[in-house]
XYZ file of N, CA, C and O in Angstrom:
756
model
N 0.842 -1.171 0.000
C 0.000 0.000 0.000
C 0.888 1.235 0.000
O 1.812 1.347 0.786
N 0.595 2.176 -0.841
C 1.418 3.378 -0.957
C 0.754 4.539 -0.223
O -0.459 4.625 -0.136
N 1.568 5.429 0.290
C 1.058 6.579 1.022
C 0.860 7.782 0.102
O 0.377 8.808 0.531
N 1.274 7.695 -1.148
C 1.134 8.816 -2.063
C -0.257 8.818 -2.663
O -0.737 7.805 -3.156
N -0.893 9.952 -2.624
C -2.226 10.082 -3.192
C -2.132 10.614 -4.611
O -1.273 11.427 -4.918
N -3.054 10.168 -5.400
C -3.150 10.688 -6.759
C -3.939 11.988 -6.708
O -5.089 12.010 -6.273
N -3.325 13.084 -7.107
C -4.018 14.364 -7.121
C -4.694 14.530 -8.480
O -4.058 14.344 -9.525
N -5.967 14.883 -8.497
C -6.674 15.017 -9.779
C -6.168 16.242 -10.549
O -5.834 17.263 -9.968
N -6.186 16.101 -11.858
C -5.789 17.245 -12.672
C -7.034 18.073 -12.987
O -8.156 17.718 -12.615
N -6.870 19.192 -13.679
C -7.979 20.106 -13.965
C -9.078 19.438 -14.798
O -10.266 19.723 -14.608
N -8.706 18.559 -15.711
C -9.715 17.870 -16.534
C -10.596 16.967 -15.669
O -11.820 16.902 -15.876
N -9.997 16.269 -14.709
C -10.765 15.391 -13.804
C -11.742 16.213 -12.960
O -12.895 15.813 -12.750
N -11.282 17.349 -12.464
C -12.132 18.205 -11.625
C -13.311 18.731 -12.445
O -14.455 18.735 -11.988
N -13.051 19.165 -13.689
C -14.126 19.668 -14.554
C -15.133 18.573 -14.854
O -16.360 18.812 -14.830
N -14.645 17.370 -15.132
C -15.543 16.248 -15.430
C -16.421 15.933 -14.221
O -17.625 15.650 -14.363
N -15.846 15.999 -13.026
C -16.603 15.734 -11.795
C -17.695 16.778 -11.600
O -18.844 16.454 -11.305
N -17.364 18.053 -11.793
C -18.349 19.128 -11.616
C -19.469 19.005 -12.651
O -20.641 19.236 -12.327
N -19.118 18.653 -13.887
C -20.141 18.478 -14.925
C -21.075 17.319 -14.573
O -22.297 17.397 -14.787
N -20.529 16.256 -14.008
C -21.345 15.105 -13.614
C -22.307 15.488 -12.491
O -23.469 15.053 -12.470
N -21.840 16.298 -11.547
C -22.713 16.744 -10.461
C -23.852 17.600 -11.002
O -25.003 17.468 -10.574
N -23.532 18.521 -11.936
C -24.555 19.380 -12.523
C -25.589 18.553 -13.271
O -26.797 18.788 -13.172
N -25.124 17.577 -14.031
C -26.023 16.725 -14.809
C -26.938 15.915 -13.889
O -28.089 15.618 -14.240
N -26.461 15.578 -12.706
C -27.262 14.810 -11.758
C -28.229 15.692 -10.983
O -29.057 15.194 -10.234
N -28.134 17.011 -11.155
C -29.057 17.917 -10.463
C -28.587 18.335 -9.073
O -29.360 18.891 -8.298
N -27.339 18.088 -8.746
C -26.808 18.489 -7.443
C -26.540 19.984 -7.484
O -25.953 20.497 -8.422
N -26.995 20.683 -6.438
C -26.781 22.126 -6.379
C -26.093 22.490 -5.077
O -26.205 21.759 -4.081
N -25.385 23.624 -5.056
C -24.692 24.038 -3.826
C -25.687 24.319 -2.700
O -26.822 24.731 -2.949
N -25.255 24.119 -1.496
C -26.085 24.376 -0.318
C -26.175 25.882 -0.113
O -25.166 26.583 -0.138
N -27.395 26.370 0.099
C -27.608 27.804 0.270
C -27.282 28.261 1.694
O -26.851 29.386 1.905
N -27.486 27.404 2.669
C -27.239 27.787 4.063
C -26.393 26.720 4.743
O -26.380 25.567 4.317
N -25.748 27.109 5.814
C -24.847 26.220 6.532
C -25.563 25.436 7.634
O -24.940 24.751 8.413
N -26.893 25.542 7.732
C -27.639 24.866 8.788
C -28.537 23.789 8.199
O -29.138 23.982 7.148
N -28.633 22.701 8.897
C -29.489 21.601 8.455
C -30.944 21.946 8.715
O -31.267 22.659 9.662
N -31.824 21.424 7.894
C -33.249 21.602 8.079
C -33.824 20.286 8.596
O -33.964 19.320 7.838
N -34.132 20.204 9.888
C -34.627 18.945 10.437
C -36.076 18.658 10.060
O -36.603 17.604 10.382
N -36.738 19.600 9.399
C -38.120 19.386 9.002
C -39.119 19.714 10.085
O -40.307 19.524 9.932
N -38.654 20.208 11.214
C -39.540 20.583 12.310
C -39.824 22.078 12.228
O -38.981 22.843 11.769
N -40.969 22.497 12.727
C -41.232 23.939 12.754
C -40.272 24.626 13.721
O -39.859 24.043 14.726
N -39.918 25.849 13.401
C -38.996 26.592 14.269
C -39.679 26.919 15.589
O -40.890 27.085 15.654
N -38.855 27.040 16.633
C -39.382 27.344 17.964
C -39.888 28.776 18.025
O -39.358 29.664 17.366
N -40.862 28.943 18.900
C -41.332 30.286 19.190
C -40.262 30.935 20.064
O -39.953 30.440 21.152
N -39.684 32.015 19.611
C -38.566 32.658 20.299
C -38.889 33.075 21.720
O -38.093 32.883 22.632
N -40.098 33.635 21.937
C -40.448 34.116 23.278
C -40.643 32.955 24.255
O -40.201 33.000 25.391
N -41.322 31.908 23.797
C -41.552 30.752 24.668
C -40.225 30.066 24.997
O -39.993 29.653 26.136
N -39.364 29.965 24.004
C -38.047 29.352 24.224
C -37.241 30.170 25.235
O -36.618 29.616 26.140
N -37.264 31.478 25.094
C -36.531 32.359 26.011
C -37.094 32.250 27.429
O -36.346 32.232 28.404
N -38.408 32.151 27.574
C -39.025 32.011 28.899
C -38.600 30.700 29.557
O -38.290 30.668 30.755
N -38.570 29.592 28.768
C -38.132 28.306 29.324
C -36.669 28.364 29.733
O -36.280 27.834 30.763
N -35.843 29.002 28.916
C -34.426 29.125 29.228
C -34.219 29.917 30.517
O -33.454 29.524 31.391
N -34.932 31.032 30.668
C -34.813 31.845 31.885
C -35.270 31.076 33.119
O -34.657 31.164 34.181
N -36.346 30.304 32.983
C -36.830 29.501 34.108
C -35.802 28.449 34.505
O -35.578 28.191 35.688
N -35.150 27.845 33.518
C -34.128 26.835 33.810
C -32.925 27.460 34.488
O -32.360 26.894 35.424
N -32.524 28.616 34.045
C -31.378 29.297 34.660
C -31.691 29.672 36.094
O -30.874 29.496 36.993
N -32.903 30.185 36.329
C -33.290 30.565 37.692
C -33.360 29.361 38.611
O -32.980 29.424 39.767
N -33.856 28.223 38.090
C -33.976 27.035 38.943
C -32.623 26.426 39.251
O -32.464 25.738 40.237
N -31.612 26.672 38.394
C -30.295 26.106 38.671
C -29.425 27.056 39.475
O -28.303 26.733 39.804
N -29.938 28.224 39.792
C -29.179 29.178 40.609
C -29.036 28.608 42.015
O -29.896 27.888 42.502
N -27.908 28.926 42.694
C -27.710 28.382 44.032
C -28.829 28.806 44.979
O -29.215 29.959 44.998
N -29.340 27.848 45.693
C -30.382 28.108 46.668
C -29.881 27.630 48.019
O -28.787 27.117 48.145
N -30.713 27.774 49.019
C -30.289 27.337 50.337
C -30.182 25.819 50.406
O -29.441 25.290 51.206
N -30.927 25.131 49.562
C -30.870 23.672 49.578
C -29.735 23.201 48.690
O -29.562 23.660 47.583
N -28.962 22.266 49.171
C -27.843 21.752 48.406
C -28.097 20.333 47.958
O -29.234 19.924 47.755
N -27.023 19.579 47.856
C -27.121 18.194 47.396
C -27.562 17.255 48.514
O -27.857 16.109 48.275
N -27.540 17.731 49.731
C -27.854 16.867 50.861
C -29.241 17.175 51.396
O -29.726 18.289 51.288
N -29.862 16.187 51.978
C -31.236 16.353 52.450
C -31.265 16.957 53.850
O -30.257 17.048 54.532
N -32.453 17.348 54.245
C -32.619 17.902 55.575
C -33.515 16.995 56.422
O -33.613 17.152 57.609
N -34.171 16.056 55.803
C -35.068 15.166 56.529
C -34.454 13.791 56.688
O -33.327 13.535 56.296
N -35.212 12.878 57.289
C -34.805 11.490 57.450
C -33.452 11.348 58.142
O -32.617 10.571 57.740
N -33.217 12.126 59.166
C -31.951 12.059 59.879
C -32.098 11.118 61.060
O -32.983 11.285 61.891
N -31.230 10.132 61.093
C -31.237 9.185 62.200
C -30.426 9.776 63.350
O -29.268 10.146 63.171
N -31.044 9.888 64.507
C -30.363 10.445 65.671
C -29.263 9.499 66.139
O -29.458 8.281 66.191
N -28.112 10.058 66.448
C -27.017 9.257 66.995
C -26.665 9.798 68.383
O -26.897 10.958 68.682
N -26.109 8.938 69.218
C -25.712 9.345 70.560
C -24.416 10.148 70.498
O -23.617 9.991 69.568
N -24.153 11.011 71.476
C -22.936 11.842 71.457
C -21.649 11.021 71.369
O -20.708 11.412 70.680
N -21.589 9.884 72.040
C -20.352 9.098 72.043
C -20.367 7.963 71.013
O -19.436 7.157 70.977
N -21.399 7.912 70.166
C -21.499 6.837 69.191
C -20.417 6.942 68.126
O -20.120 8.020 67.615
N -19.814 5.780 67.803
C -18.782 5.710 66.762
C -19.467 5.659 65.405
O -20.339 4.828 65.169
N -19.096 6.554 64.496
C -19.685 6.595 63.160
C -18.763 5.901 62.177
O -17.545 6.084 62.226
N -19.345 5.135 61.270
C -18.557 4.549 60.193
C -19.447 4.218 59.014
O -20.614 3.858 59.179
N -18.869 4.363 57.823
C -19.566 4.083 56.576
C -18.515 3.850 55.498
O -17.458 4.485 55.498
N -18.805 2.930 54.584
C -17.941 2.762 53.418
C -18.769 2.214 52.268
O -19.761 1.517 52.495
N -18.356 2.538 51.063
C -19.020 1.963 49.892
C -18.684 0.475 49.869
O -17.633 0.060 50.375
N -19.537 -0.349 49.287
C -19.337 -1.806 49.345
C -18.031 -2.307 48.734
O -17.466 -3.274 49.220
N -17.531 -1.664 47.700
C -16.334 -2.189 47.032
C -15.025 -1.567 47.514
O -13.984 -1.775 46.905
N -15.056 -0.834 48.618
C -13.828 -0.262 49.167
C -12.991 -1.387 49.796
O -13.522 -2.190 50.576
N -11.709 -1.461 49.474
C -10.879 -2.513 50.060
C -10.863 -2.444 51.594
O -10.782 -1.359 52.171
N -10.915 -3.604 52.216
C -10.933 -3.689 53.677
C -9.716 -3.001 54.282
O -9.831 -2.291 55.279
N -8.540 -3.197 53.686
C -7.302 -2.612 54.215
C -7.370 -1.081 54.218
O -6.957 -0.434 55.181
N -7.917 -0.496 53.156
C -8.027 0.965 53.069
C -8.926 1.499 54.182
O -8.581 2.470 54.857
N -10.072 0.851 54.392
C -10.999 1.293 55.432
C -10.399 1.067 56.817
O -10.554 1.893 57.716
N -9.693 -0.029 56.990
C -9.052 -0.329 58.263
C -8.001 0.727 58.614
O -7.895 1.173 59.764
N -7.222 1.145 57.625
C -6.215 2.190 57.852
C -6.876 3.514 58.206
O -6.384 4.252 59.062
N -7.988 3.808 57.557
C -8.713 5.034 57.866
C -9.210 5.008 59.307
O -9.046 5.984 60.049
N -9.774 3.872 59.741
C -10.314 3.756 61.100
C -9.230 3.844 62.171
O -9.479 4.319 63.270
N -8.017 3.404 61.847
C -6.916 3.469 62.812
C -6.202 4.822 62.788
O -5.239 5.025 63.514
N -6.644 5.742 61.916
C -6.012 7.052 61.832
C -4.688 7.027 61.087
O -3.868 7.935 61.248
N -4.462 6.003 60.274
C -3.194 5.863 59.562
C -3.215 6.535 58.192
O -2.195 6.582 57.523
N -4.360 7.038 57.776
C -4.448 7.787 56.526
C -4.344 9.261 56.886
O -5.202 9.784 57.606
N -3.298 9.907 56.424
C -3.066 11.310 56.781
C -4.146 12.201 56.163
O -4.426 12.105 54.980
N -4.746 13.050 57.000
C -5.741 13.978 56.459
C -5.039 15.244 56.009
O -4.062 15.680 56.592
N -5.548 15.831 54.917
C -4.869 16.937 54.266
C -5.511 18.293 54.519
O -4.902 19.328 54.263
N -6.748 18.317 55.000
C -7.438 19.572 55.308
C -8.501 19.270 56.350
O -8.941 18.127 56.493
N -8.905 20.304 57.066
C -9.911 20.117 58.104
C -10.947 21.217 58.099
O -10.700 22.329 57.626
N -12.119 20.899 58.645
C -13.221 21.854 58.767
C -13.833 21.671 60.141
O -14.138 20.552 60.547
N -14.026 22.786 60.859
C -14.662 22.751 62.167
C -16.053 23.368 62.039
O -16.188 24.534 61.663
N -17.085 22.605 62.339
C -18.464 23.068 62.187
C -19.030 23.683 63.465
O -20.204 24.076 63.479
N -18.243 23.782 64.520
C -18.731 24.389 65.762
C -19.206 25.818 65.507
O -18.547 26.589 64.810
N -20.355 26.160 66.067
C -20.861 27.526 65.976
C -21.716 27.806 64.754
O -22.267 28.896 64.632
N -21.841 26.853 63.846
C -22.666 27.066 62.658
C -24.093 26.623 62.917
O -24.331 25.668 63.665
N -25.047 27.302 62.281
C -26.421 26.805 62.285
C -26.448 25.585 61.364
O -25.489 25.331 60.631
N -27.562 24.883 61.351
C -27.680 23.678 60.539
C -27.492 23.991 59.047
O -26.741 23.315 58.348
N -28.165 25.040 58.555
C -28.048 25.416 57.142
C -26.627 25.863 56.808
O -26.084 25.519 55.759
N -26.014 26.660 57.693
C -24.640 27.110 57.461
C -23.681 25.925 57.450
O -22.772 25.864 56.626
N -23.891 24.995 58.377
C -23.027 23.809 58.449
C -23.130 22.983 57.182
O -22.116 22.518 56.653
N -24.340 22.819 56.669
C -24.513 22.049 55.437
C -23.807 22.735 54.271
O -23.087 22.097 53.508
N -23.988 24.038 54.148
C -23.349 24.786 53.052
C -21.824 24.717 53.168
O -21.121 24.520 52.172
N -21.307 24.876 54.382
C -19.856 24.814 54.599
C -19.305 23.431 54.275
O -18.263 23.296 53.645
N -20.008 22.392 54.719
C -19.564 21.023 54.469
C -19.551 20.725 52.971
O -18.580 20.175 52.452
N -20.623 21.095 52.272
C -20.678 20.850 50.827
C -19.568 21.591 50.101
O -18.906 21.026 49.231
N -19.353 22.839 50.473
C -18.303 23.641 49.843
C -16.923 23.047 50.126
O -16.072 22.946 49.235
N -16.712 22.625 51.359
C -15.436 22.033 51.761
C -15.165 20.735 50.992
O -14.060 20.525 50.484
N -16.176 19.881 50.890
C -16.001 18.619 50.165
C -15.735 18.860 48.684
O -14.877 18.219 48.077
N -16.461 19.811 48.107
C -16.274 20.139 46.685
C -14.864 20.685 46.442
O -14.175 20.268 45.514
N -14.429 21.619 47.294
C -13.087 22.207 47.152
C -11.995 21.170 47.363
O -11.012 21.132 46.628
N -12.164 20.327 48.367
C -11.159 19.306 48.670
C -11.020 18.323 47.517
O -9.917 17.960 47.122
N -12.140 17.890 46.974
C -12.105 16.958 45.840
C -11.487 17.641 44.620
O -10.719 17.031 43.883
N -11.820 18.919 44.435
C -11.268 19.666 43.310
C -9.758 19.826 43.395
O -9.077 19.922 42.371
N -9.229 19.853 44.607
C -7.783 19.979 44.802
C -7.096 18.618 44.838
O -5.901 18.534 45.089
N -7.864 17.563 44.627
C -7.291 16.221 44.575
C -6.946 15.629 45.930
O -6.139 14.707 46.021
N -7.558 16.148 46.997
C -7.290 15.611 48.339
C -7.941 14.249 48.484
O -9.008 13.984 47.955
N -7.289 13.385 49.239
C -7.769 12.015 49.430
C -8.500 11.842 50.758
O -9.491 11.135 50.850
N -7.992 12.489 51.809
C -8.576 12.326 53.143
C -8.663 13.681 53.833
O -7.699 14.456 53.812
N -9.823 13.973 54.421
C -10.023 15.226 55.144
C -10.651 14.923 56.500
O -11.166 13.827 56.725
N -10.603 15.910 57.387
C -11.169 15.769 58.734
C -12.261 16.820 58.908
O -12.058 17.984 58.566
N -13.404 16.407 59.430
C -14.485 17.341 59.748
C -14.832 17.171 61.220
O -15.138 16.063 61.671
N -14.765 18.272 61.956
C -15.121 18.270 63.377
C -16.568 18.742 63.476
O -16.890 19.870 63.127
N -17.451 17.855 63.936
C -18.882 18.187 64.046
C -19.298 18.395 65.486
O -20.334 18.978 65.757
N -18.511 17.938 66.419
C -18.844 18.079 67.831
C -19.838 17.033 68.292
O -20.308 16.199 67.508
N -20.159 17.085 69.600
C -21.080 16.108 70.185
C -22.177 16.798 70.997
O -22.895 16.156 71.735
N -22.292 18.103 70.824
C -23.231 18.863 71.652
C -24.678 18.529 71.312
O -25.019 18.315 70.157
N -25.498 18.516 72.339
C -26.925 18.288 72.160
C -27.548 19.530 71.539
O -27.132 20.643 71.807
N -28.564 19.328 70.732
C -29.265 20.463 70.142
C -30.119 21.165 71.177
O -30.560 20.562 72.149
N -30.344 22.453 70.991
C -31.168 23.205 71.942
C -32.636 22.809 71.841
O -33.368 22.906 72.816
N -33.065 22.367 70.666
C -34.467 22.003 70.486
C -34.666 20.501 70.301
O -35.766 20.056 70.024
N -33.596 19.736 70.424
C -33.724 18.290 70.229
C -32.909 17.556 71.284
O -32.066 18.134 71.950
N -33.178 16.264 71.403
C -32.498 15.479 72.422
C -31.411 14.590 71.827
O -31.189 13.482 72.285
N -30.734 15.081 70.796
C -29.612 14.360 70.197
C -28.638 15.379 69.601
O -29.010 16.528 69.367
N -27.384 14.982 69.370
C -26.415 15.907 68.781
C -26.792 16.188 67.316
O -26.628 15.333 66.444
N -27.304 17.367 67.046
C -27.873 17.707 65.743
C -26.819 17.688 64.639
O -27.004 17.027 63.617
N -25.724 18.409 64.817
C -24.712 18.461 63.754
C -24.089 17.094 63.498
O -23.837 16.726 62.360
N -23.836 16.338 64.543
C -23.250 15.013 64.373
C -24.204 14.109 63.588
O -23.800 13.422 62.646
N -25.481 14.125 63.956
C -26.468 13.286 63.288
C -26.641 13.685 61.826
O -26.711 12.832 60.936
N -26.711 14.982 61.573
C -26.875 15.447 60.198
C -25.617 15.176 59.371
O -25.722 14.793 58.199
N -24.452 15.368 59.949
C -23.208 15.093 59.223
C -23.151 13.620 58.831
O -22.757 13.280 57.712
N -23.560 12.756 59.730
C -23.606 11.323 59.461
C -24.495 11.040 58.236
O -24.130 10.260 57.350
N -25.641 11.674 58.168
C -26.559 11.475 57.042
C -26.036 12.129 55.769
O -26.054 11.527 54.697
N -25.572 13.359 55.866
C -25.097 14.099 54.688
C -23.939 13.383 53.999
O -23.888 13.304 52.780
N -22.994 12.878 54.794
C -21.822 12.231 54.195
C -22.202 10.937 53.473
O -21.580 10.568 52.476
N -23.212 10.242 53.966
C -23.674 9.022 53.286
C -24.289 9.343 51.923
O -24.281 8.525 51.024
N -24.847 10.543 51.781
C -25.493 10.956 50.536
C -24.521 11.552 49.529
O -24.837 11.636 48.356
N -23.383 12.028 49.981
C -22.465 12.748 49.102
C -21.787 11.769 48.141
O -21.148 10.811 48.573
N -21.896 11.980 46.828
C -21.370 11.012 45.858
C -19.851 10.851 45.869
O -19.351 9.801 45.491
N -19.120 11.852 46.306
C -17.661 11.770 46.294
C -17.057 11.139 47.540
O -15.839 11.014 47.649
N -17.888 10.723 48.502
C -17.388 10.124 49.741
C -17.344 8.610 49.586
O -18.362 7.968 49.367
N -16.138 8.057 49.703
C -15.975 6.603 49.655
C -16.195 5.977 51.026
O -16.729 4.886 51.142
N -15.737 6.685 52.063
C -15.857 6.163 53.424
C -15.686 7.298 54.413
O -15.091 8.329 54.099
N -16.203 7.088 55.625
C -15.905 7.986 56.735
C -16.032 7.192 58.021
O -16.702 6.159 58.074
N -15.343 7.680 59.040
C -15.415 7.043 60.355
C -15.012 8.058 61.406
O -14.355 9.057 61.109
N -15.417 7.799 62.632
C -15.018 8.676 63.728
C -13.506 8.681 63.856
O -12.842 7.669 63.615
N -12.979 9.834 64.230
C -11.532 10.018 64.314
C -10.971 9.357 65.566
O -11.708 9.006 66.494
N -9.650 9.198 65.600
C -8.998 8.722 66.816
C -9.000 9.887 67.814
O -9.226 11.038 67.440
N -8.747 9.576 69.092
C -8.870 10.568 70.153
C -8.062 11.847 69.915
O -8.544 12.943 70.174
N -6.853 11.729 69.411
C -6.001 12.906 69.232
C -6.559 13.880 68.184
O -6.290 15.069 68.219
N -7.398 13.380 67.262
C -7.996 14.226 66.222
C -9.445 14.607 66.511
O -10.107 15.199 65.665
N -9.960 14.270 67.682
C -11.315 14.675 68.042
C -12.231 13.552 68.446
O -13.366 13.785 68.850
N -11.775 12.329 68.326
C -12.583 11.181 68.750
C -13.929 11.134 68.053
O -14.031 11.385 66.856
N -14.975 10.840 68.835
C -16.306 10.712 68.251
C -16.958 12.067 67.962
O -18.115 12.124 67.543
N -16.206 13.141 68.136
C -16.689 14.483 67.783
C -16.172 14.932 66.425
O -16.363 16.081 66.034
N -15.504 14.026 65.705
C -14.946 14.352 64.387
C -14.950 13.102 63.522
O -15.027 11.986 64.042
N -14.863 13.295 62.211
C -14.803 12.158 61.297
C -13.698 12.360 60.266
O -13.423 13.472 59.830
N -13.040 11.239 59.933
C -12.142 11.207 58.788
C -13.021 10.886 57.582
O -13.879 10.000 57.665
N -12.772 11.569 56.475
C -13.549 11.325 55.260
C -12.594 10.958 54.141
O -11.665 11.704 53.832
N -12.810 9.806 53.552
C -12.016 9.353 52.413
C -12.762 9.729 51.144
O -13.894 9.305 50.925
N -12.107 10.567 50.326
C -12.757 11.080 49.115
C -12.383 10.260 47.889
O -11.288 9.705 47.816
N -13.291 10.247 46.942
C -13.069 9.535 45.676
C -12.000 10.258 44.884
O -11.968 11.472 44.807
N -11.092 9.476 44.287
C -10.069 10.052 43.418
C -10.723 10.470 42.109
O -11.752 9.918 41.714
N -10.133 11.428 41.434
C -10.660 11.855 40.142
C -10.658 10.676 39.175
O -9.703 9.935 39.104
N -11.749 10.535 38.453
C -11.859 9.464 37.482
C -12.192 8.113 38.081
O -12.167 7.100 37.412
N -12.477 8.057 39.359
C -12.749 6.777 40.029
C -14.217 6.486 40.053
O -15.043 7.324 40.235
């Protein structure tokens, strides 16, 4: 097989163009395809587009839910992992042998502020390629409830977050049952 192409001469090009003309082929008048559908109503299309943009604007609600929170005790050990996470990786995380690269303290935040901060922190950490982070949620009882509100909500939120492979309560030196180590999904995983 040869890599040299045969370049047509002027007679070949003229013969080709004459054949196209004889077959009734004509140049395209516009650069856009005609799908055969009626064109959209510009105003209705613009209204739908504006509604979609407004609905995708950041609101107080994020990716995590606010309901269906299972109450946990202040000293309860938290742990979660996706089913296919290697046992050794989760075991190292539980023993505090996976170095955490960034931390977030949720003390003093309202529930909505804590959720927004946690989501932002997880998004930023994953964006920077961090593998393990620490979140301090505390063990304080809620003023209007009989369980640690931030701890219980953090437990639920982290289970819902798609980039979290595993989390568990920290070892005593890093906050014990008032904090969690979070193992984040690697990019492309």
